[in-house]
C-alpha cells in the first residue's frame, strides 16, 4: 500500500535522486482506496468467517452428542450385565467385570472413529469455504490410501480382526483359549496382537489376523470325563452303586459343590474286552475346572473301590501277612520229547546202525 501511495504521487521509490516525502493528499487518497477495498470485500470476509464458525460449532455439538450417545449405550450394556449377574443365566455368561472391560474397549473404539469422521469432514468443509479445489487433494489422498493399503494390508487385517474379536466377545483377559498357532491363558487383548501365557510360562504374541479359529475353554461350561477300568468278572450293579455314591458325596463337599454344575453321571460301558471293561463317568463343571474335577474323581473312585473290594485291572495289591497259594505244578519239569523211544526226536538222535558186511 505504501508503494501504491508513492506511485500515485508520481515518484519512484528506487530513484533516490528524485524521491520526496509523500504529501498529505497522497496519504489521504491511499487511505480512501484502502477503505473502499475493505468496504467492497468485508461482506465476503464476514460470510466466510460466519460459515467457518458455523461448521466448527456444528462439528463440536455433533461430536459431543455422538460421544454421549455412545457412553449411554455402554452404560446400558453394563446395567444389563449387572441385572443377570448371580442368576442361572449369568453363570453361563461372562461376568460383570469382563463385560465392563469389553464395553469400555468398544466405547473407546466407537468414540475414536466418530471423532475422526466428524472432525475430518469439518476440516474438508472449512477448506471448501476458501474456494480451494479439493479434487486434487482427495485424489492424492485416495492414491496414498491405496498405496498404504497395499503396503500395510497385514496391519489393516490385524486391526479389523481385533475390532471384530472385541465386538463379538470371542475371548477376554483370563480366558484359556486355543488359537491354533498357540494356546494358553489370555493376559492382554489388543487391536493388533493378543498375548497368551503358555502352560510352561512362555508368552505368545499372536497377531489377530493370523487367527483362523479360536477354541475358548473358559466360556459356558466344561466336561470332566473319567474312564474306570475294572476286571470283566466284577458285578456291574455294585460298580454302579459305588460310583453313584462317590458322585453324590463329591457334589456335597466344598469346593466341589460350586465347581460341579451337574450331577456325576455314569454313562455306561465304554468298552468290553477279554481282560477288562471300561465304565465311563462324566460331569458338567465350571469353565476351566474340568481337569481338577477329573483328578478328584479318580482319587475318590480309587478309595471307594478299595473299600468295596472292587478289583481294577491287575487286581488288588497284597495285604501285609497275606501269601499267595503255591502252584503244585511249579516244581514239576516239563515232559521231554526224548522220554519216548518212538518219538521223532529220539529216532533222530539214535546212532546209525552200520550196514552188514557183504564181503565173504
mmCIF file of N, CA and C in Angstrom, residues 151-263:
data_model
loop_
_atom_site.group_PDB
_atom_site.id
_atom_site.type_symbol
_atom_site.label_atom_id
_atom_site.label_comp_id
_atom_site.label_asym_id
_atom_site.label_seq_id
_atom_site.Cartn_x
_atom_site.Cartn_y
_atom_site.Cartn_z
ATOM 1 N N UNK A 151 0.617 -51.685 1.058
ATOM 2 C CA UNK A 151 1.832 -51.873 1.837
ATOM 3 C C UNK A 151 1.579 -52.354 3.251
ATOM 4 N N UNK A 152 0.463 -51.949 3.841
ATOM 5 C CA UNK A 152 0.161 -52.309 5.233
ATOM 6 C C UNK A 152 -1.110 -53.138 5.323
ATOM 7 N N UNK A 153 -1.314 -54.029 4.347
ATOM 8 C CA UNK A 153 -2.545 -54.827 4.360
ATOM 9 C C UNK A 153 -2.588 -55.784 5.551
ATOM 10 N N UNK A 154 -1.408 -56.298 5.954
ATOM 11 C CA UNK A 154 -1.392 -57.177 7.128
ATOM 12 C C UNK A 154 -1.773 -56.415 8.395
ATOM 13 N N UNK A 155 -1.293 -55.167 8.490
ATOM 14 C CA UNK A 155 -1.638 -54.354 9.655
ATOM 15 C C UNK A 155 -3.132 -54.043 9.681
ATOM 16 N N UNK A 156 -3.698 -53.730 8.509
ATOM 17 C CA UNK A 156 -5.137 -53.460 8.435
ATOM 18 C C UNK A 156 -5.933 -54.709 8.782
ATOM 19 N N UNK A 157 -5.463 -55.873 8.287
ATOM 20 C CA UNK A 157 -6.146 -57.129 8.593
ATOM 21 C C UNK A 157 -6.125 -57.420 10.091
ATOM 22 N N UNK A 158 -4.973 -57.220 10.716
ATOM 23 C CA UNK A 158 -4.875 -57.448 12.162
ATOM 24 C C UNK A 158 -5.798 -56.509 12.930
ATOM 25 N N UNK A 159 -5.840 -55.241 12.506
ATOM 26 C CA UNK A 159 -6.672 -54.258 13.211
ATOM 27 C C UNK A 159 -8.159 -54.610 13.086
ATOM 28 N N UNK A 160 -8.609 -54.914 11.872
ATOM 29 C CA UNK A 160 -10.023 -55.248 11.683
ATOM 30 C C UNK A 160 -10.389 -56.532 12.419
ATOM 31 N N UNK A 161 -9.497 -57.520 12.397
ATOM 32 C CA UNK A 161 -9.775 -58.756 13.128
ATOM 33 C C UNK A 161 -9.874 -58.490 14.629
ATOM 34 N N UNK A 162 -8.991 -57.627 15.146
ATOM 35 C CA UNK A 162 -9.063 -57.291 16.563
ATOM 36 C C UNK A 162 -10.349 -56.574 16.938
ATOM 37 N N UNK A 163 -10.810 -55.678 16.050
ATOM 38 C CA UNK A 163 -12.071 -54.971 16.328
ATOM 39 C C UNK A 163 -13.229 -55.952 16.396
ATOM 40 N N UNK A 164 -13.327 -56.873 15.449
ATOM 41 C CA UNK A 164 -14.431 -57.826 15.446
ATOM 42 C C UNK A 164 -14.319 -58.816 16.596
ATOM 43 N N UNK A 165 -13.099 -59.182 17.003
ATOM 44 C CA UNK A 165 -12.943 -60.068 18.150
ATOM 45 C C UNK A 165 -13.475 -59.417 19.418
ATOM 46 N N UNK A 166 -13.208 -58.109 19.565
ATOM 47 C CA UNK A 166 -13.699 -57.405 20.749
ATOM 48 C C UNK A 166 -15.208 -57.217 20.680
ATOM 49 N N UNK A 167 -15.720 -56.847 19.501
ATOM 50 C CA UNK A 167 -17.159 -56.633 19.371
ATOM 51 C C UNK A 167 -17.934 -57.913 19.602
ATOM 52 N N UNK A 168 -17.432 -59.039 19.110
ATOM 53 C CA UNK A 168 -18.134 -60.313 19.252
ATOM 54 C C UNK A 168 -17.818 -61.022 20.550
ATOM 55 N N UNK A 169 -16.900 -60.466 21.351
ATOM 56 C CA UNK A 169 -16.538 -61.057 22.643
ATOM 57 C C UNK A 169 -16.116 -62.517 22.480
ATOM 58 N N UNK A 170 -15.182 -62.755 21.567
ATOM 59 C CA UNK A 170 -14.732 -64.117 21.338
ATOM 60 C C UNK A 170 -13.894 -64.632 22.504
ATOM 61 N N UNK A 171 -13.126 -63.773 23.133
ATOM 62 C CA UNK A 171 -12.364 -64.142 24.320
ATOM 63 C C UNK A 171 -11.984 -62.865 25.044
ATOM 64 N N UNK A 172 -11.498 -63.016 26.271
ATOM 65 C CA UNK A 172 -11.100 -61.869 27.080
ATOM 66 C C UNK A 172 -9.951 -62.233 27.989
ATOM 67 N N UNK A 173 -9.500 -61.264 28.764
ATOM 68 C CA UNK A 173 -8.386 -61.490 29.683
ATOM 69 C C UNK A 173 -8.788 -62.524 30.734
ATOM 70 N N UNK A 174 -7.938 -63.518 30.928
ATOM 71 C CA UNK A 174 -8.209 -64.578 31.886
ATOM 72 C C UNK A 174 -8.766 -65.838 31.263
ATOM 73 N N UNK A 175 -9.187 -65.801 30.010
ATOM 74 C CA UNK A 175 -9.713 -66.982 29.340
ATOM 75 C C UNK A 175 -8.584 -67.898 28.895
ATOM 76 N N UNK A 176 -8.845 -69.171 28.890
ATOM 77 C CA UNK A 176 -7.929 -70.164 28.332
ATOM 78 C C UNK A 176 -8.434 -70.519 26.935
ATOM 79 N N UNK A 177 -7.625 -70.240 25.928
ATOM 80 C CA UNK A 177 -8.063 -70.412 24.557
ATOM 81 C C UNK A 177 -7.039 -71.241 23.787
ATOM 82 N N UNK A 178 -7.523 -71.818 22.684
ATOM 83 C CA UNK A 178 -6.676 -72.498 21.709
ATOM 84 C C UNK A 178 -6.845 -71.746 20.401
ATOM 85 N N UNK A 179 -5.810 -70.959 20.036
ATOM 86 C CA UNK A 179 -5.876 -70.124 18.842
ATOM 87 C C UNK A 179 -5.305 -70.806 17.608
ATOM 88 N N UNK A 180 -5.005 -72.079 17.677
ATOM 89 C CA UNK A 180 -4.442 -72.774 16.535
ATOM 90 C C UNK A 180 -2.934 -72.665 16.505
ATOM 91 N N UNK A 181 -2.418 -71.462 16.355
ATOM 92 C CA UNK A 181 -0.964 -71.256 16.327
ATOM 93 C C UNK A 181 -0.367 -71.314 17.725
ATOM 94 N N UNK A 182 -1.170 -71.079 18.759
ATOM 95 C CA UNK A 182 -0.692 -71.134 20.138
ATOM 96 C C UNK A 182 -1.900 -71.299 21.054
ATOM 97 N N UNK A 183 -1.643 -71.745 22.254
ATOM 98 C CA UNK A 183 -2.712 -71.930 23.236
ATOM 99 C C UNK A 183 -2.187 -71.507 24.605
ATOM 100 N N UNK A 184 -3.100 -71.088 25.460
ATOM 101 C CA UNK A 184 -2.734 -70.657 26.800
ATOM 102 C C UNK A 184 -3.764 -69.711 27.367
ATOM 103 N N UNK A 185 -3.377 -69.003 28.425
ATOM 104 C CA UNK A 185 -4.260 -68.053 29.099
ATOM 105 C C UNK A 185 -4.047 -66.656 28.526
ATOM 106 N N UNK A 186 -5.144 -65.971 28.229
ATOM 107 C CA UNK A 186 -5.079 -64.632 27.658
ATOM 108 C C UNK A 186 -4.691 -63.652 28.759
ATOM 109 N N UNK A 187 -3.611 -62.901 28.533
ATOM 110 C CA UNK A 187 -3.172 -61.900 29.511
ATOM 111 C C UNK A 187 -3.351 -60.486 28.976
ATOM 112 N N UNK A 188 -3.567 -60.315 27.675
ATOM 113 C CA UNK A 188 -3.801 -58.986 27.114
ATOM 114 C C UNK A 188 -4.440 -59.134 25.739
ATOM 115 N N UNK A 189 -5.454 -58.319 25.490
ATOM 116 C CA UNK A 189 -6.150 -58.314 24.204
ATOM 117 C C UNK A 189 -5.985 -56.935 23.595
ATOM 118 N N UNK A 190 -5.349 -56.865 22.439
ATOM 119 C CA UNK A 190 -5.167 -55.606 21.725
ATOM 120 C C UNK A 190 -5.847 -55.644 20.380
ATOM 121 N N UNK A 191 -5.870 -54.496 19.723
ATOM 122 C CA UNK A 191 -6.476 -54.432 18.403
ATOM 123 C C UNK A 191 -5.596 -55.090 17.341
ATOM 124 N N UNK A 192 -4.318 -55.271 17.625
ATOM 125 C CA UNK A 192 -3.425 -55.883 16.636
ATOM 126 C C UNK A 192 -2.844 -57.209 17.114
ATOM 127 N N UNK A 193 -2.512 -57.317 18.395
ATOM 128 C CA UNK A 193 -1.836 -58.504 18.923
ATOM 129 C C UNK A 193 -2.548 -58.971 20.185
ATOM 130 N N UNK A 194 -2.635 -60.293 20.354
ATOM 131 C CA UNK A 194 -3.148 -60.904 21.571
ATOM 132 C C UNK A 194 -2.011 -61.643 22.256
ATOM 133 N N UNK A 195 -1.846 -61.415 23.562
ATOM 134 C CA UNK A 195 -0.768 -62.030 24.335
ATOM 135 C C UNK A 195 -1.325 -63.211 25.126
ATOM 136 N N UNK A 196 -0.669 -64.369 24.969
ATOM 137 C CA UNK A 196 -1.060 -65.592 25.662
ATOM 138 C C UNK A 196 0.103 -66.069 26.534
ATOM 139 N N UNK A 197 -0.228 -66.643 27.679
ATOM 140 C CA UNK A 197 0.778 -67.285 28.522
ATOM 141 C C UNK A 197 0.563 -68.789 28.446
ATOM 142 N N UNK A 198 1.597 -69.490 27.959
ATOM 143 C CA UNK A 198 1.509 -70.925 27.775
ATOM 144 C C UNK A 198 1.572 -71.698 29.083
ATOM 145 N N UNK A 199 1.468 -73.031 28.956
ATOM 146 C CA UNK A 199 1.479 -73.889 30.143
ATOM 147 C C UNK A 199 2.821 -73.866 30.857
ATOM 148 N N UNK A 200 3.908 -73.632 30.134
ATOM 149 C CA UNK A 200 5.241 -73.600 30.735
ATOM 150 C C UNK A 200 5.692 -72.191 31.115
ATOM 151 N N UNK A 201 4.787 -71.215 31.050
ATOM 152 C CA UNK A 201 5.123 -69.853 31.432
ATOM 153 C C UNK A 201 5.553 -68.966 30.287
ATOM 154 N N UNK A 202 5.708 -69.510 29.087
ATOM 155 C CA UNK A 202 6.132 -68.674 27.962
ATOM 156 C C UNK A 202 4.983 -67.763 27.521
ATOM 157 N N UNK A 203 5.345 -66.627 26.924
ATOM 158 C CA UNK A 203 4.367 -65.651 26.442
ATOM 159 C C UNK A 203 4.356 -65.693 24.920
ATOM 160 N N UNK A 204 3.181 -65.878 24.359
ATOM 161 C CA UNK A 204 2.995 -65.916 22.912
ATOM 162 C C UNK A 204 2.349 -64.616 22.458
ATOM 163 N N UNK A 205 2.919 -64.014 21.417
ATOM 164 C CA UNK A 205 2.341 -62.830 20.792
ATOM 165 C C UNK A 205 1.702 -63.280 19.481
ATOM 166 N N UNK A 206 0.386 -63.314 19.462
ATOM 167 C CA UNK A 206 -0.353 -63.831 18.318
ATOM 168 C C UNK A 206 -1.025 -62.669 17.600
ATOM 169 N N UNK A 207 -0.716 -62.492 16.319
ATOM 170 C CA UNK A 207 -1.370 -61.453 15.533
ATOM 171 C C UNK A 207 -2.813 -61.849 15.277
ATOM 172 N N UNK A 208 -3.705 -60.906 15.455
ATOM 173 C CA UNK A 208 -5.125 -61.205 15.311
ATOM 174 C C UNK A 208 -5.480 -61.649 13.901
ATOM 175 N N UNK A 209 -4.782 -61.139 12.904
ATOM 176 C CA UNK A 209 -5.071 -61.550 11.538
ATOM 177 C C UNK A 209 -4.652 -62.967 11.230
ATOM 178 N N UNK A 210 -3.744 -63.548 12.045
ATOM 179 C CA UNK A 210 -3.285 -64.913 11.826
ATOM 180 C C UNK A 210 -4.203 -65.950 12.462
ATOM 181 N N UNK A 211 -5.133 -65.530 13.293
ATOM 182 C CA UNK A 211 -6.017 -66.463 13.991
ATOM 183 C C UNK A 211 -7.166 -66.836 13.063
ATOM 184 N N UNK A 212 -7.229 -68.092 12.683
ATOM 185 C CA UNK A 212 -8.293 -68.586 11.812
ATOM 186 C C UNK A 212 -9.419 -69.271 12.592
ATOM 187 N N UNK A 213 -9.099 -69.792 13.752
ATOM 188 C CA UNK A 213 -10.111 -70.423 14.600
ATOM 189 C C UNK A 213 -9.721 -70.204 16.049
ATOM 190 N N UNK A 214 -10.707 -70.183 16.920
ATOM 191 C CA UNK A 214 -10.479 -69.955 18.348
ATOM 192 C C UNK A 214 -11.341 -70.936 19.129
ATOM 193 N N UNK A 215 -10.710 -71.667 20.022
ATOM 194 C CA UNK A 215 -11.441 -72.521 20.950
ATOM 195 C C UNK A 215 -11.333 -71.951 22.345
ATOM 196 N N UNK A 216 -12.447 -71.436 22.865
ATOM 197 C CA UNK A 216 -12.453 -70.820 24.194
ATOM 198 C C UNK A 216 -12.841 -71.874 25.219
ATOM 199 N N UNK A 217 -11.925 -72.141 26.137
ATOM 200 C CA UNK A 217 -12.147 -73.154 27.163
ATOM 201 C C UNK A 217 -12.704 -72.575 28.451
ATOM 202 N N UNK A 218 -12.991 -71.279 28.486
ATOM 203 C CA UNK A 218 -13.424 -70.621 29.717
ATOM 204 C C UNK A 218 -14.823 -70.046 29.630
ATOM 205 N N UNK A 219 -15.532 -70.268 28.574
ATOM 206 C CA UNK A 219 -16.899 -69.773 28.440
ATOM 207 C C UNK A 219 -17.867 -70.945 28.461
ATOM 208 N N UNK A 220 -19.075 -70.678 28.972
ATOM 209 C CA UNK A 220 -20.087 -71.728 29.025
ATOM 210 C C UNK A 220 -19.787 -72.711 30.137
ATOM 211 N N UNK A 221 -19.466 -73.953 29.795
ATOM 212 C CA UNK A 221 -19.165 -74.979 30.777
ATOM 213 C C UNK A 221 -18.198 -75.978 30.152
ATOM 214 N N UNK A 222 -17.572 -76.778 31.034
ATOM 215 C CA UNK A 222 -16.635 -77.807 30.605
ATOM 216 C C UNK A 222 -17.158 -79.175 31.012
ATOM 217 N N UNK A 223 -16.558 -80.214 30.467
ATOM 218 C CA UNK A 223 -16.954 -81.586 30.754
ATOM 219 C C UNK A 223 -15.774 -82.352 31.308
ATOM 220 N N UNK A 224 -15.971 -82.969 32.458
ATOM 221 C CA UNK A 224 -14.956 -83.822 33.074
ATOM 222 C C UNK A 224 -15.323 -85.273 32.802
ATOM 223 N N UNK A 225 -14.421 -86.000 32.174
ATOM 224 C CA UNK A 225 -14.669 -87.404 31.836
ATOM 225 C C UNK A 225 -13.608 -88.303 32.432
ATOM 226 N N UNK A 226 -14.028 -89.398 33.081
ATOM 227 C CA UNK A 226 -13.124 -90.360 33.704
ATOM 228 C C UNK A 226 -13.505 -91.755 33.232
ATOM 229 N N UNK A 227 -12.497 -92.511 32.772
ATOM 230 C CA UNK A 227 -12.695 -93.905 32.376
ATOM 231 C C UNK A 227 -12.240 -94.808 33.513
ATOM 232 N N UNK A 228 -13.159 -95.606 34.036
ATOM 233 C CA UNK A 228 -12.870 -96.520 35.142
ATOM 234 C C UNK A 228 -12.734 -97.921 34.555
ATOM 235 N N UNK A 229 -11.546 -98.512 34.659
ATOM 236 C CA UNK A 229 -11.250 -99.828 34.095
ATOM 237 C C UNK A 229 -11.259 -100.867 35.209
ATOM 238 N N UNK A 230 -12.135 -101.846 35.105
ATOM 239 C CA UNK A 230 -12.252 -102.916 36.102
ATOM 240 C C UNK A 230 -12.142 -104.258 35.390
ATOM 241 N N UNK A 231 -12.057 -105.316 36.214
ATOM 242 C CA UNK A 231 -11.953 -106.654 35.649
ATOM 243 C C UNK A 231 -13.305 -107.085 35.091
ATOM 244 N N UNK A 232 -13.324 -107.970 34.126
ATOM 245 C CA UNK A 232 -14.602 -108.326 33.483
ATOM 246 C C UNK A 232 -15.530 -109.159 34.357
ATOM 247 N N UNK A 233 -15.028 -109.731 35.455
ATOM 248 C CA UNK A 233 -15.888 -110.552 36.301
ATOM 249 C C UNK A 233 -16.479 -109.768 37.466
ATOM 250 N N UNK A 234 -16.334 -108.436 37.479
ATOM 251 C CA UNK A 234 -16.903 -107.629 38.556
ATOM 252 C C UNK A 234 -18.409 -107.455 38.353
ATOM 253 N N UNK A 235 -19.108 -107.255 39.482
ATOM 254 C CA UNK A 235 -20.551 -107.036 39.449
ATOM 255 C C UNK A 235 -20.827 -105.603 38.992
ATOM 256 N N UNK A 236 -21.496 -105.429 37.864
ATOM 257 C CA UNK A 236 -21.747 -104.094 37.318
ATOM 258 C C UNK A 236 -22.674 -103.283 38.213
ATOM 259 N N UNK A 237 -23.630 -103.929 38.843
ATOM 260 C CA UNK A 237 -24.524 -103.191 39.726
ATOM 261 C C UNK A 237 -23.776 -102.629 40.930
ATOM 262 N N UNK A 238 -22.853 -103.409 41.459
ATOM 263 C CA UNK A 238 -22.057 -102.940 42.589
ATOM 264 C C UNK A 238 -21.140 -101.792 42.154
ATOM 265 N N UNK A 239 -20.569 -101.915 40.959
ATOM 266 C CA UNK A 239 -19.725 -100.836 40.450
ATOM 267 C C UNK A 239 -20.542 -99.562 40.264
ATOM 268 N N UNK A 240 -21.740 -99.691 39.733
ATOM 269 C CA UNK A 240 -22.590 -98.515 39.506
ATOM 270 C C UNK A 240 -22.989 -97.863 40.815
ATOM 271 N N UNK A 241 -23.352 -98.675 41.823
ATOM 272 C CA UNK A 241 -23.744 -98.112 43.116
ATOM 273 C C UNK A 241 -22.571 -97.382 43.775
ATOM 274 N N UNK A 242 -21.382 -97.936 43.652
ATOM 275 C CA UNK A 242 -20.214 -97.287 44.252
ATOM 276 C C UNK A 242 -19.915 -95.962 43.568
ATOM 277 N N UNK A 243 -19.976 -95.943 42.240
ATOM 278 C CA UNK A 243 -19.720 -94.696 41.513
ATOM 279 C C UNK A 243 -20.781 -93.649 41.806
ATOM 280 N N UNK A 244 -22.037 -94.082 41.949
ATOM 281 C CA UNK A 244 -23.112 -93.131 42.266
ATOM 282 C C UNK A 244 -22.907 -92.520 43.653
ATOM 283 N N UNK A 245 -22.499 -93.339 44.612
ATOM 284 C CA UNK A 245 -22.241 -92.815 45.964
ATOM 285 C C UNK A 245 -21.077 -91.834 45.949
ATOM 286 N N UNK A 246 -20.043 -92.114 45.154
ATOM 287 C CA UNK A 246 -18.911 -91.189 45.056
ATOM 288 C C UNK A 246 -19.364 -89.856 44.481
ATOM 289 N N UNK A 247 -20.192 -89.882 43.436
ATOM 290 C CA UNK A 247 -20.673 -88.645 42.832
ATOM 291 C C UNK A 247 -21.536 -87.828 43.764
ATOM 292 N N UNK A 248 -22.430 -88.487 44.511
ATOM 293 C CA UNK A 248 -23.300 -87.770 45.439
ATOM 294 C C UNK A 248 -22.507 -87.149 46.581
ATOM 295 N N UNK A 249 -21.504 -87.859 47.092
ATOM 296 C CA UNK A 249 -20.691 -87.314 48.180
ATOM 297 C C UNK A 249 -19.853 -86.127 47.703
ATOM 298 N N UNK A 250 -19.308 -86.240 46.514
ATOM 299 C CA UNK A 250 -18.473 -85.160 45.986
ATOM 300 C C UNK A 250 -19.302 -83.916 45.706
ATOM 301 N N UNK A 251 -20.552 -84.072 45.259
ATOM 302 C CA UNK A 251 -21.415 -82.925 44.963
ATOM 303 C C UNK A 251 -21.805 -82.149 46.209
ATOM 304 N N UNK A 252 -21.644 -82.753 47.405
ATOM 305 C CA UNK A 252 -21.998 -82.071 48.644
ATOM 306 C C UNK A 252 -20.798 -81.419 49.329
ATOM 307 N N UNK A 253 -19.608 -81.838 48.985
ATOM 308 C CA UNK A 253 -18.408 -81.309 49.634
ATOM 309 C C UNK A 253 -17.947 -80.026 48.949
ATOM 310 N N UNK A 254 -17.325 -79.148 49.748
ATOM 311 C CA UNK A 254 -16.747 -77.918 49.205
ATOM 312 C C UNK A 254 -15.280 -78.163 48.856
ATOM 313 N N UNK A 255 -14.758 -77.511 47.829
ATOM 314 C CA UNK A 255 -15.399 -76.543 46.914
ATOM 315 C C UNK A 255 -16.009 -77.180 45.680
ATOM 316 N N UNK A 256 -16.131 -78.525 45.726
ATOM 317 C CA UNK A 256 -16.586 -79.229 44.526
ATOM 318 C C UNK A 256 -18.059 -78.997 44.250
ATOM 319 N N UNK A 257 -18.827 -78.604 45.263
ATOM 320 C CA UNK A 257 -20.243 -78.322 45.026
ATOM 321 C C UNK A 257 -20.435 -77.090 44.143
ATOM 322 N N UNK A 258 -19.444 -76.162 44.140
ATOM 323 C CA UNK A 258 -19.519 -75.000 43.259
ATOM 324 C C UNK A 258 -18.937 -75.294 41.877
ATOM 325 N N UNK A 259 -17.944 -76.158 41.820
ATOM 326 C CA UNK A 259 -17.320 -76.459 40.536
ATOM 327 C C UNK A 259 -18.123 -77.451 39.705
ATOM 328 N N UNK A 260 -18.933 -78.252 40.371
ATOM 329 C CA UNK A 260 -19.798 -79.174 39.646
ATOM 330 C C UNK A 260 -21.102 -78.476 39.304
ATOM 331 N N UNK A 261 -21.416 -78.376 38.024
ATOM 332 C CA UNK A 261 -22.653 -77.736 37.580
ATOM 333 C C UNK A 261 -23.715 -78.748 37.195
ATOM 334 N N UNK A 262 -23.519 -79.962 37.579
ATOM 335 C CA UNK A 262 -24.497 -81.007 37.292
ATOM 336 C C UNK A 262 -24.102 -82.269 38.035
ATOM 337 N N UNK A 263 -24.985 -83.255 38.121
ATOM 338 C CA UNK A 263 -24.649 -84.490 38.817
ATOM 339 C C UNK A 263 -23.616 -85.303 38.047
#
